[in-house]
Every structure is written in structure tokens, then in C-alpha cells.
Amino acid sequence: MDLTKGLIERRTIYKFKKKDVSPAVIKRALDCAVHAPNHKMTEPWHFYVLQGKAKEKLAQRKKELKWEGFFDRNSEHTRNAGEAAYTYINNLPWVVVVTTHRYSVDPVREKEDYAATCCAIQNFMLAAWAEGIGTKWSTGQLVQDRKVKDIIGAGEEEMIAGVIYLGYAEEIPVAKTRSRRGSISWVDGTE
């Protein structure tokens, strides 16, 4: 796939087919991910590829977090929302949790490394897209949760940057209009 075409046509996928994705595809995407730019070659990322029991534990935790978000935790609506969250993750062929190193003693390095990890995630997603695999980069509750770090075995100096859901797209959303207007300034330094 042409890189520019892939950048423009890639979409966040919300619905996935119940179809296996070859581990070889994941490995190729990971090979692309680790070629992301990173200051001083720190390679601050760690990709935790979940399947089986680990993925099921993550799905269970997502269900619990969903339940915690409701005032009436015993209602049918709350139970259904939790079960839907569980089923969504558990039915995915793969889930990848990506962490970055934290450096509480060096906040500049921590920002640089977080940015590099985000670049690695984008590389991973584009490489998967080039092979016909859709992704969704999720943040929110799961990236802030200590129990998720325990599920994946992340170290104390790791911070979750994203949870990547991936598989074959059941449907590809229509592109939303995007504009450069107001977000780009050309500065030449003259007055």
C-alpha cells in the first residue's frame, strides 16, 4: 500500500469480524512499530500482545470498570453495558496494550518517550491497515487502571499509552471531512 494513501484512508474500526488474524501479521506490524523515531534511541515502548486468558481478564476488567461508571450498579441497563464491554473485547482476535516508560525524575524525557510511543502505535496501526487489518486505539479507563497493569505484568515505571483492538473490519466508517484551515501557520520569520 502506498504510504500516503494509507495515511489518508486509514480509519478507526469499531466493529470487527469474528475471524482470526495470523500472528505473522502482528509480528510484521510490531517490526514496523519499533522503527518509530525516538530521542536518543530510548525505545521506550513495550507491546503486550494479549490473547486467551489474558484477553479474557482484560475483558472482565473492562466489564467491572463499566459497571463502576453507573450510579445504579444493579440495574439491567448496567449489567447489559458491562456484558457488552466484556463481549466486545473477548471476541476480538487480538488486543495489544502498549506502555511507555515513566521518568518521574526527568519530565522532559518522559514527554519525549510518550511521544515516541505514540509514533510507534501509529506505525503499528498503519502496518496492520496495509495488510487489511483494522484497529482502534483506546484510552480512557483502561489506561489509567492499576489492575490492567497487573494483568499484563507491567512494571512500576511503565504507563499505559493505549489499548489497541484489532481484527478484520466488519464495516469501515465513511471518512469525516478534515481541514487544515486554522491548524497550520507558515512562519518565515520576517516582519
JSON list of C-alpha atoms in Angstrom, two decimals:
[
{"chain": "A", "resi": 1, "resn": "MET", "atom": "CA", "xyz": [0.00, 0.00, 0.00]},
{"chain": "A", "resi": 2, "resn": "ASP", "atom": "CA", "xyz": [1.21, 3.49, -0.83]},
{"chain": "A", "resi": 3, "resn": "LEU", "atom": "CA", "xyz": [2.14, 5.28, 2.42]},
{"chain": "A", "resi": 4, "resn": "THR", "atom": "CA", "xyz": [0.28, 8.50, 1.64]},
{"chain": "A", "resi": 5, "resn": "LYS", "atom": "CA", "xyz": [-2.83, 6.56, 0.63]},
{"chain": "A", "resi": 6, "resn": "GLY", "atom": "CA", "xyz": [-2.63, 4.52, 3.85]},
{"chain": "A", "resi": 7, "resn": "LEU", "atom": "CA", "xyz": [-2.30, 7.65, 5.97]},
{"chain": "A", "resi": 8, "resn": "ILE", "atom": "CA", "xyz": [-5.34, 9.24, 4.37]},
{"chain": "A", "resi": 9, "resn": "GLU", "atom": "CA", "xyz": [-7.55, 6.15, 4.11]},
{"chain": "A", "resi": 10, "resn": "ARG", "atom": "CA", "xyz": [-6.90, 4.51, 7.48]},
{"chain": "A", "resi": 11, "resn": "ARG", "atom": "CA", "xyz": [-9.97, 4.54, 9.71]},
{"chain": "A", "resi": 12, "resn": "THR", "atom": "CA", "xyz": [-10.70, 3.68, 13.31]},
{"chain": "A", "resi": 13, "resn": "ILE", "atom": "CA", "xyz": [-12.64, 0.43, 13.27]},
{"chain": "A", "resi": 14, "resn": "TYR", "atom": "CA", "xyz": [-15.40, -0.10, 15.81]},
{"chain": "A", "resi": 15, "resn": "LYS", "atom": "CA", "xyz": [-16.89, -3.39, 14.60]},
{"chain": "A", "resi": 16, "resn": "PHE", "atom": "CA", "xyz": [-14.74, -6.42, 13.91]},
{"chain": "A", "resi": 17, "resn": "LYS", "atom": "CA", "xyz": [-15.43, -9.77, 12.26]},
{"chain": "A", "resi": 18, "resn": "LYS", "atom": "CA", "xyz": [-15.04, -12.95, 14.26]},
{"chain": "A", "resi": 19, "resn": "LYS", "atom": "CA", "xyz": [-12.13, -14.01, 12.10]},
{"chain": "A", "resi": 20, "resn": "ASP", "atom": "CA", "xyz": [-8.63, -14.93, 13.21]},
{"chain": "A", "resi": 21, "resn": "VAL", "atom": "CA", "xyz": [-5.69, -12.73, 12.33]},
{"chain": "A", "resi": 22, "resn": "SER", "atom": "CA", "xyz": [-2.41, -14.51, 11.70]},
{"chain": "A", "resi": 23, "resn": "PRO", "atom": "CA", "xyz": [0.28, -13.91, 14.33]},
{"chain": "A", "resi": 24, "resn": "ALA", "atom": "CA", "xyz": [2.63, -13.25, 11.39]},
{"chain": "A", "resi": 25, "resn": "VAL", "atom": "CA", "xyz": [0.65, -10.09, 10.60]},
{"chain": "A", "resi": 26, "resn": "ILE", "atom": "CA", "xyz": [1.01, -8.93, 14.20]},
{"chain": "A", "resi": 27, "resn": "LYS", "atom": "CA", "xyz": [4.76, -9.61, 14.11]},
{"chain": "A", "resi": 28, "resn": "ARG", "atom": "CA", "xyz": [5.19, -7.61, 10.90]},
{"chain": "A", "resi": 29, "resn": "ALA", "atom": "CA", "xyz": [3.24, -4.71, 12.38]},
{"chain": "A", "resi": 30, "resn": "LEU", "atom": "CA", "xyz": [5.41, -4.87, 15.51]},
{"chain": "A", "resi": 31, "resn": "ASP", "atom": "CA", "xyz": [8.53, -4.80, 13.34]},
{"chain": "A", "resi": 32, "resn": "CYS", "atom": "CA", "xyz": [7.23, -1.53, 11.84]},
{"chain": "A", "resi": 33, "resn": "ALA", "atom": "CA", "xyz": [6.27, -0.14, 15.24]},
{"chain": "A", "resi": 34, "resn": "VAL", "atom": "CA", "xyz": [9.77, -0.34, 16.68]},
{"chain": "A", "resi": 35, "resn": "HIS", "atom": "CA", "xyz": [11.13, 1.75, 13.81]},
{"chain": "A", "resi": 36, "resn": "ALA", "atom": "CA", "xyz": [9.35, 4.84, 15.14]},
{"chain": "A", "resi": 37, "resn": "PRO", "atom": "CA", "xyz": [11.51, 7.87, 15.83]},
{"chain": "A", "resi": 38, "resn": "ASN", "atom": "CA", "xyz": [12.68, 8.07, 19.43]},
{"chain": "A", "resi": 39, "resn": "HIS", "atom": "CA", "xyz": [15.02, 10.56, 21.03]},
{"chain": "A", "resi": 40, "resn": "LYS", "atom": "CA", "xyz": [18.44, 9.10, 21.87]},
{"chain": "A", "resi": 41, "resn": "MET", "atom": "CA", "xyz": [17.18, 5.65, 20.77]},
{"chain": "A", "resi": 42, "resn": "THR", "atom": "CA", "xyz": [15.47, 5.08, 24.12]},
{"chain": "A", "resi": 43, "resn": "GLU", "atom": "CA", "xyz": [12.93, 2.69, 22.56]},
{"chain": "A", "resi": 44, "resn": "PRO", "atom": "CA", "xyz": [10.58, 3.45, 25.45]},
{"chain": "A", "resi": 45, "resn": "TRP", "atom": "CA", "xyz": [7.66, 1.27, 24.36]},
{"chain": "A", "resi": 46, "resn": "HIS", "atom": "CA", "xyz": [6.55, -2.19, 25.32]},
{"chain": "A", "resi": 47, "resn": "PHE", "atom": "CA", "xyz": [3.86, -4.05, 23.36]},
{"chain": "A", "resi": 48, "resn": "TYR", "atom": "CA", "xyz": [1.87, -6.61, 25.34]},
{"chain": "A", "resi": 49, "resn": "VAL", "atom": "CA", "xyz": [0.03, -8.84, 22.85]},
{"chain": "A", "resi": 50, "resn": "LEU", "atom": "CA", "xyz": [-2.96, -10.40, 24.60]},
{"chain": "A", "resi": 51, "resn": "GLN", "atom": "CA", "xyz": [-4.92, -13.46, 23.70]},
{"chain": "A", "resi": 52, "resn": "GLY", "atom": "CA", "xyz": [-6.52, -16.34, 25.58]},
{"chain": "A", "resi": 53, "resn": "LYS", "atom": "CA", "xyz": [-6.83, -15.93, 29.34]},
{"chain": "A", "resi": 54, "resn": "ALA", "atom": "CA", "xyz": [-5.02, -12.58, 29.40]},
{"chain": "A", "resi": 55, "resn": "LYS", "atom": "CA", "xyz": [-7.50, -11.10, 26.92]},
{"chain": "A", "resi": 56, "resn": "GLU", "atom": "CA", "xyz": [-10.38, -12.59, 28.92]},
{"chain": "A", "resi": 57, "resn": "LYS", "atom": "CA", "xyz": [-9.04, -10.97, 32.11]},
{"chain": "A", "resi": 58, "resn": "LEU", "atom": "CA", "xyz": [-8.85, -7.62, 30.35]},
{"chain": "A", "resi": 59, "resn": "ALA", "atom": "CA", "xyz": [-12.43, -8.08, 29.12]},
{"chain": "A", "resi": 60, "resn": "GLN", "atom": "CA", "xyz": [-13.54, -8.86, 32.67]},
{"chain": "A", "resi": 61, "resn": "ARG", "atom": "CA", "xyz": [-11.80, -5.74, 33.97]},
{"chain": "A", "resi": 62, "resn": "LYS", "atom": "CA", "xyz": [-13.46, -3.60, 31.28]},
{"chain": "A", "resi": 63, "resn": "LYS", "atom": "CA", "xyz": [-16.84, -5.01, 32.38]},
{"chain": "A", "resi": 64, "resn": "GLU", "atom": "CA", "xyz": [-16.09, -4.09, 36.01]},
{"chain": "A", "resi": 65, "resn": "LEU", "atom": "CA", "xyz": [-14.99, -0.59, 35.05]},
{"chain": "A", "resi": 66, "resn": "LYS", "atom": "CA", "xyz": [-18.15, -0.15, 33.00]},
{"chain": "A", "resi": 67, "resn": "TRP", "atom": "CA", "xyz": [-20.25, -1.19, 35.99]},
{"chain": "A", "resi": 68, "resn": "GLU", "atom": "CA", "xyz": [-18.38, 1.21, 38.28]},
{"chain": "A", "resi": 69, "resn": "GLY", "atom": "CA", "xyz": [-19.35, 4.07, 35.99]},
{"chain": "A", "resi": 70, "resn": "PHE", "atom": "CA", "xyz": [-23.06, 3.69, 36.67]},
{"chain": "A", "resi": 71, "resn": "PHE", "atom": "CA", "xyz": [-24.97, 5.10, 39.64]},
{"chain": "A", "resi": 72, "resn": "ASP", "atom": "CA", "xyz": [-27.34, 2.13, 39.81]},
{"chain": "A", "resi": 73, "resn": "ARG", "atom": "CA", "xyz": [-24.98, -0.80, 39.55]},
{"chain": "A", "resi": 74, "resn": "ASN", "atom": "CA", "xyz": [-27.72, -3.39, 39.87]},
{"chain": "A", "resi": 75, "resn": "SER", "atom": "CA", "xyz": [-29.93, -2.25, 37.01]},
{"chain": "A", "resi": 76, "resn": "GLU", "atom": "CA", "xyz": [-30.46, -4.31, 33.90]},
{"chain": "A", "resi": 77, "resn": "HIS", "atom": "CA", "xyz": [-29.01, -1.47, 31.81]},
{"chain": "A", "resi": 78, "resn": "THR", "atom": "CA", "xyz": [-25.80, -1.51, 33.88]},
{"chain": "A", "resi": 79, "resn": "ARG", "atom": "CA", "xyz": [-25.48, -5.29, 33.65]},
{"chain": "A", "resi": 80, "resn": "ASN", "atom": "CA", "xyz": [-26.06, -5.21, 29.88]},
{"chain": "A", "resi": 81, "resn": "ALA", "atom": "CA", "xyz": [-23.48, -2.44, 29.37]},
{"chain": "A", "resi": 82, "resn": "GLY", "atom": "CA", "xyz": [-20.89, -4.42, 31.32]},
{"chain": "A", "resi": 83, "resn": "GLU", "atom": "CA", "xyz": [-21.63, -7.63, 29.44]},
{"chain": "A", "resi": 84, "resn": "ALA", "atom": "CA", "xyz": [-21.41, -5.78, 26.10]},
{"chain": "A", "resi": 85, "resn": "ALA", "atom": "CA", "xyz": [-17.99, -4.38, 27.05]},
{"chain": "A", "resi": 86, "resn": "TYR", "atom": "CA", "xyz": [-16.82, -7.85, 28.08]},
{"chain": "A", "resi": 87, "resn": "THR", "atom": "CA", "xyz": [-18.09, -9.49, 24.89]},
{"chain": "A", "resi": 88, "resn": "TYR", "atom": "CA", "xyz": [-16.60, -6.79, 22.66]},
{"chain": "A", "resi": 89, "resn": "ILE", "atom": "CA", "xyz": [-13.06, -7.34, 23.96]},
{"chain": "A", "resi": 90, "resn": "ASN", "atom": "CA", "xyz": [-13.32, -11.09, 24.42]},
{"chain": "A", "resi": 91, "resn": "ASN", "atom": "CA", "xyz": [-14.50, -11.60, 20.81]},
{"chain": "A", "resi": 92, "resn": "LEU", "atom": "CA", "xyz": [-11.56, -9.71, 19.30]},
{"chain": "A", "resi": 93, "resn": "PRO", "atom": "CA", "xyz": [-8.83, -11.84, 17.76]},
{"chain": "A", "resi": 94, "resn": "TRP", "atom": "CA", "xyz": [-6.11, -9.72, 19.39]},
{"chain": "A", "resi": 95, "resn": "VAL", "atom": "CA", "xyz": [-5.68, -6.91, 21.87]},
{"chain": "A", "resi": 96, "resn": "VAL", "atom": "CA", "xyz": [-2.38, -5.10, 22.26]},
{"chain": "A", "resi": 97, "resn": "VAL", "atom": "CA", "xyz": [-1.66, -2.99, 25.32]},
{"chain": "A", "resi": 98, "resn": "VAL", "atom": "CA", "xyz": [1.16, -0.53, 24.74]},
{"chain": "A", "resi": 99, "resn": "THR", "atom": "CA", "xyz": [3.14, 1.04, 27.55]},
{"chain": "A", "resi": 100, "resn": "THR", "atom": "CA", "xyz": [5.79, 3.71, 27.72]},
{"chain": "A", "resi": 101, "resn": "HIS", "atom": "CA", "xyz": [8.47, 4.26, 30.32]},
{"chain": "A", "resi": 102, "resn": "ARG", "atom": "CA", "xyz": [7.86, 6.84, 33.00]},
{"chain": "A", "resi": 103, "resn": "TYR", "atom": "CA", "xyz": [10.68, 9.01, 34.28]},
{"chain": "A", "resi": 104, "resn": "SER", "atom": "CA", "xyz": [9.49, 10.95, 37.29]},
{"chain": "A", "resi": 105, "resn": "VAL", "atom": "CA", "xyz": [12.99, 12.39, 37.72]},
{"chain": "A", "resi": 106, "resn": "ASP", "atom": "CA", "xyz": [13.10, 13.68, 34.13]},
{"chain": "A", "resi": 107, "resn": "PRO", "atom": "CA", "xyz": [9.76, 15.10, 32.92]},
{"chain": "A", "resi": 108, "resn": "VAL", "atom": "CA", "xyz": [11.26, 16.21, 29.58]},
{"chain": "A", "resi": 109, "resn": "ARG", "atom": "CA", "xyz": [12.41, 12.69, 28.78]},
{"chain": "A", "resi": 110, "resn": "GLU", "atom": "CA", "xyz": [9.04, 11.33, 29.88]},
{"chain": "A", "resi": 111, "resn": "LYS", "atom": "CA", "xyz": [7.27, 13.59, 27.34]},
{"chain": "A", "resi": 112, "resn": "GLU", "atom": "CA", "xyz": [9.73, 12.67, 24.59]},
{"chain": "A", "resi": 113, "resn": "ASP", "atom": "CA", "xyz": [9.28, 8.97, 25.27]},
{"chain": "A", "resi": 114, "resn": "TYR", "atom": "CA", "xyz": [5.50, 9.22, 25.40]},
{"chain": "A", "resi": 115, "resn": "ALA", "atom": "CA", "xyz": [5.54, 10.99, 22.03]},
{"chain": "A", "resi": 116, "resn": "ALA", "atom": "CA", "xyz": [7.82, 8.29, 20.61]},
{"chain": "A", "resi": 117, "resn": "THR", "atom": "CA", "xyz": [5.50, 5.57, 21.91]},
{"chain": "A", "resi": 118, "resn": "CYS", "atom": "CA", "xyz": [2.54, 7.28, 20.22]},
{"chain": "A", "resi": 119, "resn": "CYS", "atom": "CA", "xyz": [4.54, 7.26, 16.97]},
{"chain": "A", "resi": 120, "resn": "ALA", "atom": "CA", "xyz": [5.20, 3.54, 17.44]},
{"chain": "A", "resi": 121, "resn": "ILE", "atom": "CA", "xyz": [1.48, 2.92, 17.95]},
{"chain": "A", "resi": 122, "resn": "GLN", "atom": "CA", "xyz": [0.70, 4.81, 14.74]},
{"chain": "A", "resi": 123, "resn": "ASN", "atom": "CA", "xyz": [3.33, 2.77, 12.86]},
{"chain": "A", "resi": 124, "resn": "PHE", "atom": "CA", "xyz": [1.77, -0.42, 14.22]},
{"chain": "A", "resi": 125, "resn": "MET", "atom": "CA", "xyz": [-1.73, 0.63, 13.17]},
{"chain": "A", "resi": 126, "resn": "LEU", "atom": "CA", "xyz": [-0.65, 1.70, 9.68]},
{"chain": "A", "resi": 127, "resn": "ALA", "atom": "CA", "xyz": [1.28, -1.52, 9.13]},
{"chain": "A", "resi": 128, "resn": "ALA", "atom": "CA", "xyz": [-1.78, -3.54, 10.18]},
{"chain": "A", "resi": 129, "resn": "TRP", "atom": "CA", "xyz": [-4.01, -1.44, 7.91]},
{"chain": "A", "resi": 130, "resn": "ALA", "atom": "CA", "xyz": [-1.67, -2.09, 4.97]},
{"chain": "A", "resi": 131, "resn": "GLU", "atom": "CA", "xyz": [-2.41, -5.81, 5.47]},
{"chain": "A", "resi": 132, "resn": "GLY", "atom": "CA", "xyz": [-6.17, -5.33, 5.68]},
{"chain": "A", "resi": 133, "resn": "ILE", "atom": "CA", "xyz": [-6.39, -5.34, 9.48]},
{"chain": "A", "resi": 134, "resn": "GLY", "atom": "CA", "xyz": [-8.38, -2.64, 11.23]},
{"chain": "A", "resi": 135, "resn": "THR", "atom": "CA", "xyz": [-7.52, -1.12, 14.59]},
{"chain": "A", "resi": 136, "resn": "LYS", "atom": "CA", "xyz": [-8.98, 1.03, 17.30]},
{"chain": "A", "resi": 137, "resn": "TRP", "atom": "CA", "xyz": [-6.67, 2.93, 19.67]},
{"chain": "A", "resi": 138, "resn": "SER", "atom": "CA", "xyz": [-8.45, 3.15, 23.00]},
{"chain": "A", "resi": 139, "resn": "THR", "atom": "CA", "xyz": [-7.54, 5.23, 26.03]},
{"chain": "A", "resi": 140, "resn": "GLY", "atom": "CA", "xyz": [-9.82, 6.14, 28.91]},
{"chain": "A", "resi": 141, "resn": "GLN", "atom": "CA", "xyz": [-10.43, 3.90, 31.89]},
{"chain": "A", "resi": 142, "resn": "LEU", "atom": "CA", "xyz": [-8.22, 1.01, 30.85]},
{"chain": "A", "resi": 143, "resn": "VAL", "atom": "CA", "xyz": [-5.04, 3.06, 30.51]},
{"chain": "A", "resi": 144, "resn": "GLN", "atom": "CA", "xyz": [-5.48, 4.59, 33.97]},
{"chain": "A", "resi": 145, "resn": "ASP", "atom": "CA", "xyz": [-6.28, 1.35, 35.78]},
{"chain": "A", "resi": 146, "resn": "ARG", "atom": "CA", "xyz": [-3.71, -0.30, 38.07]},
{"chain": "A", "resi": 147, "resn": "LYS", "atom": "CA", "xyz": [-5.38, -3.70, 37.68]},
{"chain": "A", "resi": 148, "resn": "VAL", "atom": "CA", "xyz": [-4.82, -3.60, 33.91]},
{"chain": "A", "resi": 149, "resn": "LYS", "atom": "CA", "xyz": [-1.10, -3.07, 34.56]},
{"chain": "A", "resi": 150, "resn": "ASP", "atom": "CA", "xyz": [-1.23, -6.13, 36.83]},
{"chain": "A", "resi": 151, "resn": "ILE", "atom": "CA", "xyz": [-3.00, -8.20, 34.15]},
{"chain": "A", "resi": 152, "resn": "ILE", "atom": "CA", "xyz": [-0.24, -7.50, 31.62]},
{"chain": "A", "resi": 153, "resn": "GLY", "atom": "CA", "xyz": [2.60, -7.64, 34.14]},
{"chain": "A", "resi": 154, "resn": "ALA", "atom": "CA", "xyz": [3.75, -4.06, 33.54]},
{"chain": "A", "resi": 155, "resn": "GLY", "atom": "CA", "xyz": [6.48, -2.67, 35.74]},
{"chain": "A", "resi": 156, "resn": "GLU", "atom": "CA", "xyz": [6.15, 0.27, 38.11]},
{"chain": "A", "resi": 157, "resn": "GLU", "atom": "CA", "xyz": [7.95, 2.59, 35.69]},
{"chain": "A", "resi": 158, "resn": "GLU", "atom": "CA", "xyz": [5.53, 1.79, 32.86]},
{"chain": "A", "resi": 159, "resn": "MET", "atom": "CA", "xyz": [2.50, 3.84, 31.92]},
{"chain": "A", "resi": 160, "resn": "ILE", "atom": "CA", "xyz": [-0.15, 2.55, 29.53]},
{"chain": "A", "resi": 161, "resn": "ALA", "atom": "CA", "xyz": [-0.31, 4.71, 26.40]},
{"chain": "A", "resi": 162, "resn": "GLY", "atom": "CA", "xyz": [-3.09, 2.83, 24.69]},
{"chain": "A", "resi": 163, "resn": "VAL", "atom": "CA", "xyz": [-5.06, -0.34, 24.21]},
{"chain": "A", "resi": 164, "resn": "ILE", "atom": "CA", "xyz": [-5.21, -1.38, 20.57]},
{"chain": "A", "resi": 165, "resn": "TYR", "atom": "CA", "xyz": [-8.12, -3.54, 19.42]},
{"chain": "A", "resi": 166, "resn": "LEU", "atom": "CA", "xyz": [-7.55, -5.22, 16.10]},
{"chain": "A", "resi": 167, "resn": "GLY", "atom": "CA", "xyz": [-9.07, -7.55, 13.60]},
{"chain": "A", "resi": 168, "resn": "TYR", "atom": "CA", "xyz": [-10.75, -7.63, 10.21]},
{"chain": "A", "resi": 169, "resn": "ALA", "atom": "CA", "xyz": [-13.22, -4.78, 9.86]},
{"chain": "A", "resi": 170, "resn": "GLU", "atom": "CA", "xyz": [-16.89, -5.68, 9.76]},
{"chain": "A", "resi": 171, "resn": "GLU", "atom": "CA", "xyz": [-17.52, -2.21, 8.42]},
{"chain": "A", "resi": 172, "resn": "ILE", "atom": "CA", "xyz": [-15.27, 0.73, 7.55]},
{"chain": "A", "resi": 173, "resn": "PRO", "atom": "CA", "xyz": [-16.63, 4.11, 8.59]},
{"chain": "A", "resi": 174, "resn": "VAL", "atom": "CA", "xyz": [-17.01, 6.82, 5.98]},
{"chain": "A", "resi": 175, "resn": "ALA", "atom": "CA", "xyz": [-14.26, 9.41, 6.13]},
{"chain": "A", "resi": 176, "resn": "LYS", "atom": "CA", "xyz": [-15.11, 12.57, 8.03]},
{"chain": "A", "resi": 177, "resn": "THR", "atom": "CA", "xyz": [-14.21, 15.87, 6.43]},
{"chain": "A", "resi": 178, "resn": "ARG", "atom": "CA", "xyz": [-10.89, 17.17, 7.64]},
{"chain": "A", "resi": 179, "resn": "SER", "atom": "CA", "xyz": [-9.42, 20.58, 7.12]},
{"chain": "A", "resi": 180, "resn": "ARG", "atom": "CA", "xyz": [-6.04, 22.21, 7.58]},
{"chain": "A", "resi": 181, "resn": "ARG", "atom": "CA", "xyz": [-7.76, 25.55, 8.00]},
{"chain": "A", "resi": 182, "resn": "GLY", "atom": "CA", "xyz": [-6.86, 27.17, 11.31]},
{"chain": "A", "resi": 183, "resn": "SER", "atom": "CA", "xyz": [-4.41, 24.47, 12.36]},
{"chain": "A", "resi": 184, "resn": "ILE", "atom": "CA", "xyz": [-1.37, 25.39, 10.26]},
{"chain": "A", "resi": 185, "resn": "SER", "atom": "CA", "xyz": [0.67, 28.58, 10.19]},
{"chain": "A", "resi": 186, "resn": "TRP", "atom": "CA", "xyz": [3.56, 29.17, 7.79]},
{"chain": "A", "resi": 187, "resn": "VAL", "atom": "CA", "xyz": [6.17, 31.22, 9.64]},
{"chain": "A", "resi": 188, "resn": "ASP", "atom": "CA", "xyz": [9.12, 32.70, 7.74]},
{"chain": "A", "resi": 189, "resn": "GLY", "atom": "CA", "xyz": [10.48, 34.94, 10.49]},
{"chain": "A", "resi": 190, "resn": "THR", "atom": "CA", "xyz": [10.19, 38.19, 8.61]},
{"chain": "A", "resi": 191, "resn": "GLU", "atom": "CA", "xyz": [8.24, 41.11, 9.99]}
]
